[in-house]
């Protein structure tokens, strides 16, 4: 399990879909996850410190957990199957941990509100993480263990075809502004 942070939310110039760009804390690895416009807005509103007159759905979820004596501990992007990412929201009530199935976009919207870590399983990182060359901003082969190239995860031809949209998006991103923080 690896900790990542939300680096940015981008809009694809090809189809105007939103993608959240996650960056691993300790490396130069990135994970791109397509999300809906509503969830993108919910994440961006909180990240930009904007206030809304009434609670949004994700605010309501965090408030509900708190009102029953619980706390959101972290979220985990746990799996990637057939081009679909899966996530879990980990909630602690008393001494018990509860894992709630969630779409990654909703889990990230909850995470930014609860100010908790975002973790991604090693399996998902091995399958979908990309590395960016710091000088050129172009994708390069991902390394997952201290700079050594990891053994590639088994990916079927069908999965490769399905991931072509990610490849197209990566190739069109202007990665120069990743270093402007």
PDB file of C-alpha atoms in Angstrom:
ATOM      1  CA  UNK A   1       0.000   0.000   0.000  1.00  0.00           C
ATOM      2  CA  UNK A   2       1.408   3.393  -1.025  1.00  0.00           C
ATOM      3  CA  UNK A   3       0.379   6.903  -0.085  1.00  0.00           C
ATOM      4  CA  UNK A   4      -0.518   9.296  -2.872  1.00  0.00           C
ATOM      5  CA  UNK A   5      -1.812  12.857  -2.905  1.00  0.00           C
ATOM      6  CA  UNK A   6      -4.068  14.631  -5.341  1.00  0.00           C
ATOM      7  CA  UNK A   7      -1.711  16.547  -7.589  1.00  0.00           C
ATOM      8  CA  UNK A   8      -4.335  18.092  -9.849  1.00  0.00           C
ATOM      9  CA  UNK A   9      -7.600  17.630 -11.665  1.00  0.00           C
ATOM     10  CA  UNK A  10      -7.341  17.927 -15.432  1.00  0.00           C
ATOM     11  CA  UNK A  11      -9.789  18.139 -18.299  1.00  0.00           C
ATOM     12  CA  UNK A  12      -9.051  16.121 -21.414  1.00  0.00           C
ATOM     13  CA  UNK A  13      -8.956  18.346 -24.489  1.00  0.00           C
ATOM     14  CA  UNK A  14     -10.167  15.418 -26.589  1.00  0.00           C
ATOM     15  CA  UNK A  15     -13.463  14.686 -24.835  1.00  0.00           C
ATOM     16  CA  UNK A  16     -13.684  17.176 -21.936  1.00  0.00           C
ATOM     17  CA  UNK A  17     -13.698  14.347 -19.392  1.00  0.00           C
ATOM     18  CA  UNK A  18     -12.099  14.973 -15.998  1.00  0.00           C
ATOM     19  CA  UNK A  19      -9.143  13.045 -14.687  1.00  0.00           C
ATOM     20  CA  UNK A  20      -7.670  13.242 -11.222  1.00  0.00           C
ATOM     21  CA  UNK A  21      -3.885  13.037 -11.168  1.00  0.00           C
ATOM     22  CA  UNK A  22      -2.513  11.363  -8.050  1.00  0.00           C
ATOM     23  CA  UNK A  23       1.193  11.515  -7.191  1.00  0.00           C
ATOM     24  CA  UNK A  24       3.026   9.101  -4.953  1.00  0.00           C
ATOM     25  CA  UNK A  25       4.672  10.992  -2.093  1.00  0.00           C
ATOM     26  CA  UNK A  26       8.047   9.282  -2.149  1.00  0.00           C
ATOM     27  CA  UNK A  27       8.556   8.936  -5.915  1.00  0.00           C
ATOM     28  CA  UNK A  28       7.857  10.459  -9.300  1.00  0.00           C
ATOM     29  CA  UNK A  29       4.995   8.031  -9.992  1.00  0.00           C
ATOM     30  CA  UNK A  30       1.566   9.252 -11.033  1.00  0.00           C
ATOM     31  CA  UNK A  31      -1.818   7.558 -11.256  1.00  0.00           C
ATOM     32  CA  UNK A  32      -4.557   8.952 -13.486  1.00  0.00           C
ATOM     33  CA  UNK A  33      -8.199   8.126 -12.721  1.00  0.00           C
ATOM     34  CA  UNK A  34     -11.110   9.336 -14.849  1.00  0.00           C
ATOM     35  CA  UNK A  35     -13.880  10.900 -12.752  1.00  0.00           C
ATOM     36  CA  UNK A  36     -17.222  12.550 -13.373  1.00  0.00           C
ATOM     37  CA  UNK A  37     -17.678  16.327 -13.522  1.00  0.00           C
ATOM     38  CA  UNK A  38     -19.719  16.442 -10.304  1.00  0.00           C
ATOM     39  CA  UNK A  39     -17.066  14.596  -8.313  1.00  0.00           C
ATOM     40  CA  UNK A  40     -14.301  16.676  -9.915  1.00  0.00           C
ATOM     41  CA  UNK A  41     -16.097  19.819  -8.782  1.00  0.00           C
ATOM     42  CA  UNK A  42     -16.646  18.392  -5.281  1.00  0.00           C
ATOM     43  CA  UNK A  43     -12.929  17.651  -4.932  1.00  0.00           C
ATOM     44  CA  UNK A  44     -11.837  20.983  -6.423  1.00  0.00           C
ATOM     45  CA  UNK A  45     -14.191  23.013  -4.209  1.00  0.00           C
ATOM     46  CA  UNK A  46     -12.595  21.604  -1.070  1.00  0.00           C
ATOM     47  CA  UNK A  47      -9.013  21.687  -2.365  1.00  0.00           C
ATOM     48  CA  UNK A  48      -9.390  25.355  -3.296  1.00  0.00           C
ATOM     49  CA  UNK A  49     -10.844  26.191   0.118  1.00  0.00           C
ATOM     50  CA  UNK A  50     -14.122  27.428  -1.310  1.00  0.00           C
ATOM     51  CA  UNK A  51     -17.160  27.469   0.924  1.00  0.00           C
ATOM     52  CA  UNK A  52     -20.647  26.455  -0.119  1.00  0.00           C
ATOM     53  CA  UNK A  53     -23.851  27.649   1.544  1.00  0.00           C
ATOM     54  CA  UNK A  54     -25.150  24.129   2.171  1.00  0.00           C
ATOM     55  CA  UNK A  55     -23.322  20.818   2.658  1.00  0.00           C
ATOM     56  CA  UNK A  56     -22.500  18.866  -0.472  1.00  0.00           C
ATOM     57  CA  UNK A  57     -23.109  15.110  -0.521  1.00  0.00           C
ATOM     58  CA  UNK A  58     -19.537  14.313   0.517  1.00  0.00           C
ATOM     59  CA  UNK A  59     -19.723  16.836   3.366  1.00  0.00           C
ATOM     60  CA  UNK A  60     -22.891  15.087   4.493  1.00  0.00           C
ATOM     61  CA  UNK A  61     -21.161  11.687   4.464  1.00  0.00           C
ATOM     62  CA  UNK A  62     -18.271  12.926   6.618  1.00  0.00           C
ATOM     63  CA  UNK A  63     -20.679  14.685   9.004  1.00  0.00           C
ATOM     64  CA  UNK A  64     -22.785  11.520   9.252  1.00  0.00           C
ATOM     65  CA  UNK A  65     -19.767   9.403  10.199  1.00  0.00           C
ATOM     66  CA  UNK A  66     -18.741  11.964  12.839  1.00  0.00           C
ATOM     67  CA  UNK A  67     -22.280  12.205  14.249  1.00  0.00           C
ATOM     68  CA  UNK A  68     -22.330   8.472  15.046  1.00  0.00           C
ATOM     69  CA  UNK A  69     -18.981   8.695  16.817  1.00  0.00           C
ATOM     70  CA  UNK A  70     -16.843   7.498  13.941  1.00  0.00           C
ATOM     71  CA  UNK A  71     -13.971   8.876  11.936  1.00  0.00           C
ATOM     72  CA  UNK A  72     -12.769   8.410   8.408  1.00  0.00           C
ATOM     73  CA  UNK A  73      -9.306   6.850   8.749  1.00  0.00           C
ATOM     74  CA  UNK A  74      -8.151   6.710   5.121  1.00  0.00           C
ATOM     75  CA  UNK A  75      -9.216   5.657   1.663  1.00  0.00           C
ATOM     76  CA  UNK A  76      -7.722   2.900  -0.445  1.00  0.00           C
ATOM     77  CA  UNK A  77      -7.806   2.572  -4.216  1.00  0.00           C
ATOM     78  CA  UNK A  78      -7.829  -1.178  -3.949  1.00  0.00           C
ATOM     79  CA  UNK A  79      -8.262  -2.692  -7.391  1.00  0.00           C
ATOM     80  CA  UNK A  80      -8.309  -2.146 -11.143  1.00  0.00           C
ATOM     81  CA  UNK A  81     -10.397  -4.548 -13.207  1.00  0.00           C
ATOM     82  CA  UNK A  82     -11.643  -4.132 -16.756  1.00  0.00           C
ATOM     83  CA  UNK A  83     -10.616  -0.454 -16.859  1.00  0.00           C
ATOM     84  CA  UNK A  84     -12.524   0.265 -13.635  1.00  0.00           C
ATOM     85  CA  UNK A  85     -10.843   1.404 -10.437  1.00  0.00           C
ATOM     86  CA  UNK A  86     -12.284   0.288  -7.099  1.00  0.00           C
ATOM     87  CA  UNK A  87     -11.885   2.004  -3.757  1.00  0.00           C
ATOM     88  CA  UNK A  88     -12.743   1.579  -0.095  1.00  0.00           C
ATOM     89  CA  UNK A  89     -13.406   4.192   2.546  1.00  0.00           C
ATOM     90  CA  UNK A  90     -12.049   2.979   5.890  1.00  0.00           C
ATOM     91  CA  UNK A  91     -14.110   4.197   8.835  1.00  0.00           C
ATOM     92  CA  UNK A  92     -13.356   3.647  12.515  1.00  0.00           C
ATOM     93  CA  UNK A  93     -16.226   3.428  14.999  1.00  0.00           C
ATOM     94  CA  UNK A  94     -15.072   2.598  18.509  1.00  0.00           C
ATOM     95  CA  UNK A  95     -12.438  -0.112  18.175  1.00  0.00           C
ATOM     96  CA  UNK A  96     -13.796  -1.459  14.880  1.00  0.00           C
ATOM     97  CA  UNK A  97     -12.696  -0.625  11.353  1.00  0.00           C
ATOM     98  CA  UNK A  98     -15.285  -0.776   8.588  1.00  0.00           C
ATOM     99  CA  UNK A  99     -14.396  -0.810   4.895  1.00  0.00           C
ATOM    100  CA  UNK A 100     -17.058   0.716   2.679  1.00  0.00           C
ATOM    101  CA  UNK A 101     -17.034   0.007  -1.061  1.00  0.00           C
ATOM    102  CA  UNK A 102     -16.849   3.233  -3.058  1.00  0.00           C
ATOM    103  CA  UNK A 103     -16.044   4.729  -6.407  1.00  0.00           C
ATOM    104  CA  UNK A 104     -12.566   6.276  -6.207  1.00  0.00           C
ATOM    105  CA  UNK A 105     -13.950   9.712  -7.093  1.00  0.00           C
ATOM    106  CA  UNK A 106     -16.359   9.678  -4.135  1.00  0.00           C
ATOM    107  CA  UNK A 107     -13.687   8.257  -1.842  1.00  0.00           C
ATOM    108  CA  UNK A 108     -11.272  11.054  -2.822  1.00  0.00           C
ATOM    109  CA  UNK A 109     -13.976  13.692  -2.268  1.00  0.00           C
ATOM    110  CA  UNK A 110     -14.488  12.243   1.222  1.00  0.00           C
ATOM    111  CA  UNK A 111     -10.717  12.077   1.832  1.00  0.00           C
ATOM    112  CA  UNK A 112     -10.147  15.758   1.076  1.00  0.00           C
ATOM    113  CA  UNK A 113     -12.996  16.713   3.424  1.00  0.00           C
ATOM    114  CA  UNK A 114     -11.870  14.422   6.236  1.00  0.00           C
ATOM    115  CA  UNK A 115      -8.222  15.337   5.573  1.00  0.00           C
ATOM    116  CA  UNK A 116      -7.113  11.704   5.564  1.00  0.00           C
ATOM    117  CA  UNK A 117      -4.494   9.842   3.522  1.00  0.00           C
ATOM    118  CA  UNK A 118      -5.168   8.339   0.117  1.00  0.00           C
ATOM    119  CA  UNK A 119      -3.560   4.940  -0.312  1.00  0.00           C
ATOM    120  CA  UNK A 120      -3.270   2.849  -3.468  1.00  0.00           C
ATOM    121  CA  UNK A 121      -2.580  -0.873  -3.492  1.00  0.00           C
ATOM    122  CA  UNK A 122       0.731  -2.091  -4.898  1.00  0.00           C
ATOM    123  CA  UNK A 123      -1.198  -4.127  -7.485  1.00  0.00           C
ATOM    124  CA  UNK A 124      -2.941  -1.024  -8.856  1.00  0.00           C
ATOM    125  CA  UNK A 125       0.300   0.963  -8.899  1.00  0.00           C
ATOM    126  CA  UNK A 126       2.133  -1.845 -10.687  1.00  0.00           C
ATOM    127  CA  UNK A 127      -0.607  -2.028 -13.294  1.00  0.00           C
ATOM    128  CA  UNK A 128      -1.443   1.636 -13.914  1.00  0.00           C
ATOM    129  CA  UNK A 129       1.169   4.036 -12.492  1.00  0.00           C
ATOM    130  CA  UNK A 130       3.221   6.154 -14.843  1.00  0.00           C
ATOM    131  CA  UNK A 131       6.475   7.980 -14.268  1.00  0.00           C
ATOM    132  CA  UNK A 132       7.264  11.384 -15.711  1.00  0.00           C
ATOM    133  CA  UNK A 133      10.708  12.523 -16.754  1.00  0.00           C
ATOM    134  CA  UNK A 134      11.374  15.607 -14.624  1.00  0.00           C
ATOM    135  CA  UNK A 135      13.178  17.432 -17.432  1.00  0.00           C
ATOM    136  CA  UNK A 136      10.892  16.685 -20.378  1.00  0.00           C
ATOM    137  CA  UNK A 137       7.589  16.028 -18.615  1.00  0.00           C
ATOM    138  CA  UNK A 138       7.110  13.008 -20.846  1.00  0.00           C
ATOM    139  CA  UNK A 139       6.002   9.572 -19.644  1.00  0.00           C
ATOM    140  CA  UNK A 140       8.748   7.038 -19.044  1.00  0.00           C
ATOM    141  CA  UNK A 141       8.735   3.411 -17.850  1.00  0.00           C
ATOM    142  CA  UNK A 142       7.375   3.265 -14.296  1.00  0.00           C
ATOM    143  CA  UNK A 143       9.633   2.191 -11.471  1.00  0.00           C
ATOM    144  CA  UNK A 144       8.011   1.015  -8.308  1.00  0.00           C
ATOM    145  CA  UNK A 145      10.839  -0.009  -6.013  1.00  0.00           C
ATOM    146  CA  UNK A 146      13.537   2.512  -5.300  1.00  0.00           C
ATOM    147  CA  UNK A 147      14.384   3.365  -8.886  1.00  0.00           C
ATOM    148  CA  UNK A 148      14.551  -0.197 -10.206  1.00  0.00           C
ATOM    149  CA  UNK A 149      12.185  -1.036 -12.995  1.00  0.00           C
ATOM    150  CA  UNK A 150       9.574  -3.389 -11.655  1.00  0.00           C
ATOM    151  CA  UNK A 151       8.435  -6.516 -13.398  1.00  0.00           C
ATOM    152  CA  UNK A 152       5.491  -5.549 -15.562  1.00  0.00           C
ATOM    153  CA  UNK A 153       2.088  -6.628 -14.338  1.00  0.00           C
ATOM    154  CA  UNK A 154       0.273  -9.113 -16.516  1.00  0.00           C
ATOM    155  CA  UNK A 155      -1.981  -7.088 -18.785  1.00  0.00           C
ATOM    156  CA  UNK A 156      -4.219  -8.619 -21.419  1.00  0.00           C
ATOM    157  CA  UNK A 157      -4.523  -7.277 -24.954  1.00  0.00           C
ATOM    158  CA  UNK A 158      -8.104  -6.245 -24.131  1.00  0.00           C
ATOM    159  CA  UNK A 159      -6.874  -4.214 -21.140  1.00  0.00           C
ATOM    160  CA  UNK A 160      -4.198  -2.559 -23.282  1.00  0.00           C
ATOM    161  CA  UNK A 161      -6.815  -1.516 -25.827  1.00  0.00           C
ATOM    162  CA  UNK A 162      -9.026  -0.201 -23.050  1.00  0.00           C
ATOM    163  CA  UNK A 163      -6.166   1.823 -21.589  1.00  0.00           C
ATOM    164  CA  UNK A 164      -5.541   3.581 -24.911  1.00  0.00           C
ATOM    165  CA  UNK A 165      -7.664   6.508 -23.713  1.00  0.00           C
ATOM    166  CA  UNK A 166      -5.232   6.958 -20.817  1.00  0.00           C
ATOM    167  CA  UNK A 167      -2.301   6.872 -23.240  1.00  0.00           C
ATOM    168  CA  UNK A 168      -3.967   9.515 -25.407  1.00  0.00           C
ATOM    169  CA  UNK A 169      -4.611  11.716 -22.373  1.00  0.00           C
ATOM    170  CA  UNK A 170      -1.050  11.323 -21.064  1.00  0.00           C
ATOM    171  CA  UNK A 171       0.361  12.276 -24.436  1.00  0.00           C
ATOM    172  CA  UNK A 172      -1.758  15.451 -24.588  1.00  0.00           C
ATOM    173  CA  UNK A 173      -1.085  16.663 -21.015  1.00  0.00           C
ATOM    174  CA  UNK A 174       1.176  19.651 -20.561  1.00  0.00           C
ATOM    175  CA  UNK A 175       3.353  18.226 -17.813  1.00  0.00           C
ATOM    176  CA  UNK A 176       5.577  21.300 -17.430  1.00  0.00           C
ATOM    177  CA  UNK A 177       3.254  22.828 -14.845  1.00  0.00           C
ATOM    178  CA  UNK A 178       3.574  19.793 -12.540  1.00  0.00           C
ATOM    179  CA  UNK A 179       6.790  21.291 -11.177  1.00  0.00           C
ATOM    180  CA  UNK A 180       5.281  24.768 -10.641  1.00  0.00           C
ATOM    181  CA  UNK A 181       4.211  24.613  -7.019  1.00  0.00           C
TER     182      UNK A 181
END
